[in-house]
mmCIF file of C-alpha atoms in Angstrom:
data_model
loop_
_atom_site.group_PDB
_atom_site.id
_atom_site.type_symbol
_atom_site.label_atom_id
_atom_site.label_comp_id
_atom_site.label_asym_id
_atom_site.label_seq_id
_atom_site.Cartn_x
_atom_site.Cartn_y
_atom_site.Cartn_z
ATOM 1 C CA MET D 1 17.898 -29.201 -1.376
ATOM 2 C CA ARG D 2 16.411 -27.621 -4.505
ATOM 3 C CA LEU D 3 14.668 -24.971 -2.403
ATOM 4 C CA SER D 4 17.876 -24.169 -0.517
ATOM 5 C CA ILE D 5 19.730 -23.586 -3.787
ATOM 6 C CA PHE D 6 16.928 -21.317 -4.968
ATOM 7 C CA PHE D 7 17.266 -19.202 -1.832
ATOM 8 C CA VAL D 8 21.008 -18.759 -2.357
ATOM 9 C CA ILE D 9 20.644 -17.817 -6.036
ATOM 10 C CA PHE D 10 17.799 -15.432 -5.311
ATOM 11 C CA THR D 11 19.715 -13.735 -2.515
ATOM 12 C CA ALA D 12 23.020 -13.445 -4.340
ATOM 13 C CA GLY D 13 21.683 -12.622 -7.795
ATOM 14 C CA TRP D 14 18.867 -10.209 -6.939
ATOM 15 C CA ALA D 15 20.454 -8.528 -3.895
ATOM 16 C CA ASN D 16 17.356 -9.153 -1.762
ATOM 17 C CA VAL D 17 15.172 -6.591 -3.518
ATOM 18 C CA LEU D 18 11.782 -7.433 -4.988
ATOM 19 C CA SER D 19 10.452 -4.773 -7.378
ATOM 20 C CA VAL D 20 6.770 -4.628 -8.331
ATOM 21 C CA SER D 21 5.211 -2.150 -10.761
ATOM 22 C CA VAL D 22 1.712 -0.965 -9.816
ATOM 23 C CA ALA D 23 -0.400 0.755 -12.463
ATOM 24 C CA ALA D 24 -2.885 3.431 -11.428
ATOM 25 C CA PRO D 25 -6.567 2.443 -11.189
ATOM 26 C CA GLU D 26 -9.028 3.707 -13.775
ATOM 27 C CA TYR D 27 -10.488 7.093 -12.904
ATOM 28 C CA ASN D 28 -12.632 9.909 -14.241
ATOM 29 C CA ILE D 29 -13.441 13.438 -13.145
ATOM 30 C CA ASP D 30 -17.131 14.274 -13.351
ATOM 31 C CA MET D 31 -18.790 17.450 -12.077
ATOM 32 C CA GLY D 32 -15.613 18.406 -10.231
ATOM 33 C CA ARG D 33 -15.372 15.081 -8.410
ATOM 34 C CA LEU D 34 -12.706 12.399 -8.676
ATOM 35 C CA ALA D 35 -14.146 8.902 -9.186
ATOM 36 C CA ILE D 36 -11.937 5.810 -8.948
ATOM 37 C CA SER D 37 -12.566 2.130 -9.602
ATOM 38 C CA GLU D 38 -11.766 -0.252 -6.727
ATOM 39 C CA ALA D 39 -10.466 2.523 -4.481
ATOM 40 C CA ALA D 40 -9.609 2.429 -0.799
ATOM 41 C CA TYR D 41 -9.780 5.434 1.532
ATOM 42 C CA ILE D 42 -7.436 5.204 4.520
ATOM 43 C CA ASN D 43 -6.600 8.863 5.141
ATOM 44 C CA PRO D 44 -6.290 10.390 8.623
ATOM 45 C CA ILE D 45 -9.228 12.400 9.941
ATOM 46 C CA GLY D 46 -9.223 15.886 8.425
ATOM 47 C CA ALA D 47 -6.825 15.010 5.586
ATOM 48 C CA PRO D 48 -7.948 15.297 1.945
ATOM 49 C CA ALA D 49 -10.142 12.289 1.112
ATOM 50 C CA LEU D 50 -7.938 10.842 -1.603
ATOM 51 C CA PRO D 51 -8.278 7.281 -2.901
ATOM 52 C CA CYS D 52 -5.425 4.800 -2.923
ATOM 53 C CA LYS D 53 -4.814 1.362 -4.382
ATOM 54 C CA VAL D 54 -4.215 -1.366 -1.781
ATOM 55 C CA ILE D 55 -2.413 -4.509 -2.937
ATOM 56 C CA THR D 56 -0.841 -7.575 -1.331
ATOM 57 C CA ILE D 57 2.588 -8.723 -2.540
ATOM 58 C CA ALA D 58 4.123 -12.168 -2.015
ATOM 59 C CA LEU D 59 7.800 -12.552 -1.071
ATOM 60 C CA PRO D 60 10.110 -15.573 -1.099
ATOM 61 C CA PRO D 61 9.120 -18.012 1.690
ATOM 62 C CA GLY D 62 10.676 -17.001 4.999
ATOM 63 C CA ALA D 63 11.694 -13.513 3.835
ATOM 64 C CA ILE D 64 12.156 -10.857 6.534
ATOM 65 C CA ILE D 65 11.161 -7.366 5.379
ATOM 66 C CA GLU D 66 13.766 -4.680 6.084
ATOM 67 C CA ARG D 67 12.107 -1.709 4.378
ATOM 68 C CA VAL D 68 9.765 -0.813 1.529
ATOM 69 C CA ASP D 69 10.443 2.071 -0.884
ATOM 70 C CA PHE D 70 7.929 3.674 -3.235
ATOM 71 C CA GLN D 71 8.860 5.540 -6.422
ATOM 72 C CA GLY D 72 6.713 7.525 -8.836
ATOM 73 C CA ALA D 73 6.466 10.853 -10.665
ATOM 74 C CA TRP D 74 3.526 13.106 -9.828
ATOM 75 C CA ARG D 75 2.339 15.522 -12.499
ATOM 76 C CA GLU D 76 -0.346 18.181 -12.349
ATOM 77 C CA LEU D 77 -3.713 16.787 -13.379
ATOM 78 C CA CYS D 78 -6.309 19.511 -12.736
ATOM 79 C CA THR D 79 -7.713 21.849 -10.103
ATOM 80 C CA LEU D 80 -10.682 20.776 -8.027
ATOM 81 C CA PHE D 81 -11.783 20.651 -4.407
ATOM 82 C CA VAL D 82 -11.046 17.457 -2.500
ATOM 83 C CA PRO D 83 -13.105 17.382 0.710
ATOM 84 C CA PRO D 84 -11.574 16.374 4.040
ATOM 85 C CA SER D 85 -11.887 12.879 5.499
ATOM 86 C CA GLU D 86 -14.679 13.060 8.058
ATOM 87 C CA PRO D 87 -14.540 11.345 11.460
ATOM 88 C CA PRO D 88 -16.725 8.290 12.215
ATOM 89 C CA LEU D 89 -19.225 9.986 14.507
ATOM 90 C CA PRO D 90 -21.462 7.973 16.879
ATOM 91 C CA LEU D 91 -25.224 7.955 16.307
ATOM 92 C CA SER D 92 -25.900 10.104 19.365
ATOM 93 C CA TYR D 93 -24.033 13.241 20.414
ATOM 94 C CA CYS D 94 -21.733 12.620 23.375
ATOM 95 C CA ASP D 95 -18.303 13.522 24.747
ATOM 96 C CA ALA D 96 -16.651 11.148 22.268
ATOM 97 C CA ALA D 97 -18.356 12.903 19.367
ATOM 98 C CA GLU D 98 -17.280 16.286 20.660
ATOM 99 C CA ASP D 99 -13.680 15.096 20.955
ATOM 100 C CA LEU D 100 -13.761 13.723 17.399
ATOM 101 C CA LEU D 101 -15.146 16.983 16.038
ATOM 102 C CA GLU D 102 -12.438 18.983 17.807
ATOM 103 C CA GLN D 103 -9.800 16.614 16.437
ATOM 104 C CA PHE D 104 -11.313 16.950 12.966
ATOM 105 C CA GLY D 105 -11.218 20.746 13.173
ATOM 106 C CA ARG D 106 -7.560 20.864 14.196
ATOM 107 C CA ALA D 107 -6.497 18.323 11.568
ATOM 108 C CA ASN D 108 -8.534 20.004 8.849
ATOM 109 C CA GLU D 109 -6.859 23.336 9.566
ATOM 110 C CA MET D 110 -3.418 21.711 9.519
ATOM 111 C CA TYR D 111 -3.909 19.990 6.148
ATOM 112 C CA TYR D 112 -5.859 22.712 4.339
ATOM 113 C CA ASP D 113 -3.677 25.634 5.425
ATOM 114 C CA SER D 114 -0.506 23.850 4.318
ATOM 115 C CA ASP D 115 1.002 24.622 0.911
ATOM 116 C CA GLN D 116 2.379 21.069 0.713
ATOM 117 C CA ILE D 117 1.395 18.059 -1.348
ATOM 118 C CA TYR D 118 -0.567 15.397 0.558
ATOM 119 C CA PRO D 119 0.372 12.631 0.885
ATOM 120 C CA ALA D 120 4.106 13.327 0.979
ATOM 121 C CA THR D 121 5.020 9.806 -0.217
ATOM 122 C CA TYR D 122 3.917 7.474 -3.006
ATOM 123 C CA GLY D 123 2.869 4.722 -0.636
ATOM 124 C CA LYS D 124 3.061 3.078 2.761
ATOM 125 C CA ILE D 125 2.963 -0.336 4.418
ATOM 126 C CA VAL D 126 -0.488 -1.358 5.615
ATOM 127 C CA SER D 127 0.403 -4.740 7.131
ATOM 128 C CA THR D 128 2.772 -7.697 6.980
ATOM 129 C CA GLY D 129 2.041 -11.344 7.581
ATOM 130 C CA GLY D 130 1.664 -14.667 5.847
ATOM 131 C CA LEU D 131 -0.723 -17.213 4.387
ATOM 132 C CA ARG D 132 0.677 -20.716 4.892
ATOM 133 C CA LYS D 133 3.805 -20.824 2.675
ATOM 134 C CA TYR D 134 3.360 -17.268 1.389
ATOM 135 C CA ALA D 135 5.141 -14.359 3.097
ATOM 136 C CA LEU D 136 3.007 -11.280 2.416
ATOM 137 C CA VAL D 137 3.156 -7.503 2.667
ATOM 138 C CA THR D 138 0.128 -5.301 2.002
ATOM 139 C CA VAL D 139 0.807 -1.758 0.810
ATOM 140 C CA ALA D 140 -1.221 1.317 -0.119
ATOM 141 C CA CYS D 141 -0.116 3.046 -3.334
ATOM 142 C CA HIS D 142 -0.896 6.766 -3.618
ATOM 143 C CA HIS D 143 -1.407 7.484 -7.313
ATOM 144 C CA PHE D 144 -3.113 10.778 -6.420
ATOM 145 C CA ALA D 145 -1.934 13.698 -4.305
ATOM 146 C CA TYR D 146 -3.384 17.114 -3.493
ATOM 147 C CA ASN D 147 -2.281 20.636 -2.612
ATOM 148 C CA ALA D 148 -5.168 22.161 -0.660
ATOM 149 C CA VAL D 149 -3.912 25.766 -0.993
ATOM 150 C CA SER D 150 -3.703 25.693 -4.795
ATOM 151 C CA SER D 151 -6.493 23.069 -5.169
ATOM 152 C CA MET D 152 -4.163 21.203 -7.545
ATOM 153 C CA LEU D 153 -4.645 17.470 -7.981
ATOM 154 C CA TYR D 154 -1.546 15.443 -8.861
ATOM 155 C CA TYR D 155 -1.340 12.046 -10.533
ATOM 156 C CA THR D 156 1.238 9.367 -11.300
ATOM 157 C CA GLU D 157 0.480 6.605 -13.779
ATOM 158 C CA ASN D 158 2.778 4.082 -12.172
ATOM 159 C CA ILE D 159 4.340 3.383 -8.797
ATOM 160 C CA THR D 160 7.296 1.065 -8.296
ATOM 161 C CA VAL D 161 7.287 -0.775 -4.984
ATOM 162 C CA GLU D 162 10.756 -1.941 -3.923
ATOM 163 C CA ILE D 163 10.796 -4.385 -1.033
ATOM 164 C CA HIS D 164 14.177 -4.840 0.637
ATOM 165 C CA TYR D 165 14.353 -8.054 2.621
ATOM 166 C CA SER D 166 16.737 -10.549 4.168
ATOM 167 C CA MET D 167 16.682 -14.335 4.300
ATOM 168 C CA PRO D 168 17.461 -16.305 7.482
ATOM 169 C CA PRO D 169 20.345 -18.829 7.422
ATOM 170 C CA LEU D 170 19.510 -22.181 5.862
ATOM 171 C CA SER D 171 19.896 -23.856 9.274
ATOM 172 C CA ASP D 172 17.562 -21.382 10.987
ATOM 173 C CA GLU D 173 14.301 -22.725 12.429
ATOM 174 C CA ARG D 174 12.404 -20.197 10.320
ATOM 175 C CA THR D 175 13.924 -21.610 7.116
ATOM 176 C CA VAL D 176 13.250 -25.209 8.182
ATOM 177 C CA TYR D 177 9.623 -24.290 8.898
ATOM 178 C CA TRP D 178 9.086 -22.624 5.502
ATOM 179 C CA ASN D 179 10.845 -25.493 3.700
ATOM 180 C CA GLY D 180 8.294 -27.812 5.257
ATOM 181 C CA LEU D 181 5.437 -25.814 3.703
ATOM 182 C CA ILE D 182 6.821 -25.386 0.195
ATOM 183 C CA ASP D 183 4.621 -28.120 -1.335
ATOM 184 C CA ASP D 184 1.541 -27.100 0.659
ATOM 185 C CA ILE D 185 -1.253 -25.936 -1.686
ATOM 186 C CA THR D 186 -3.960 -25.647 0.999
ATOM 187 C CA PHE D 187 -4.648 -21.921 0.476
ATOM 188 C CA ASP D 188 -3.437 -21.483 -3.100
ATOM 189 C CA TYR D 189 -6.974 -20.752 -4.279
ATOM 190 C CA ILE D 190 -7.177 -17.866 -1.799
ATOM 191 C CA ALA D 191 -3.651 -16.635 -2.526
ATOM 192 C CA GLU D 192 -4.345 -16.519 -6.270
ATOM 193 C CA ASP D 193 -7.119 -13.966 -5.709
ATOM 194 C CA LEU D 194 -5.244 -12.081 -2.988
ATOM 195 C CA VAL D 195 -1.680 -11.775 -4.290
ATOM 196 C CA TYR D 196 -0.944 -8.987 -6.783
ATOM 197 C CA ASN D 197 2.210 -10.645 -8.164
ATOM 198 C CA TRP D 198 0.667 -14.118 -8.267
ATOM 199 C CA ASP D 199 2.440 -15.157 -11.491
ATOM 200 C CA ASP D 200 5.809 -14.451 -9.894
ATOM 201 C CA ALA D 201 4.795 -16.081 -6.626
#
């Protein structure tokens, strides 16, 4: 009963939006190269090899994600050359390697001839899922962006991740299932290391 009341209050009072503030990782620029602590690189082949910060966020148990919005404010940081993301070539030259190189060439031309900032957004969803009682969404936050024509690197100190979600009816099988797991602490030790907003979770 206590959990059901919590769901109603959370839904009515917070309008089904969870907001998480994500600070940029530490970085430095040395010899014309951008170095980032704990960075992930998940760019398409041929796109500027920019780092991002990947985090996992916990939602209320049973939450159904509707959409995720990312907000920030890029500012000019400096000019430097950011190399393209290279394809994972096989050890021996073959048709697959030739196809990858052709794909790399086309993509590289598209990204580096464009007078647009890459990436065009402050973040994206990487995956959704769960860990026992925890409903999770993993996102990539783009604190850095690049204009290949001007060689300008952009930076935002903070990105706000807004997760819009819905809750199933209290009588729904999904809700009954999650209610049954609420006191389960089986994977809490894993979740504590994994979840970015652990204190809230």
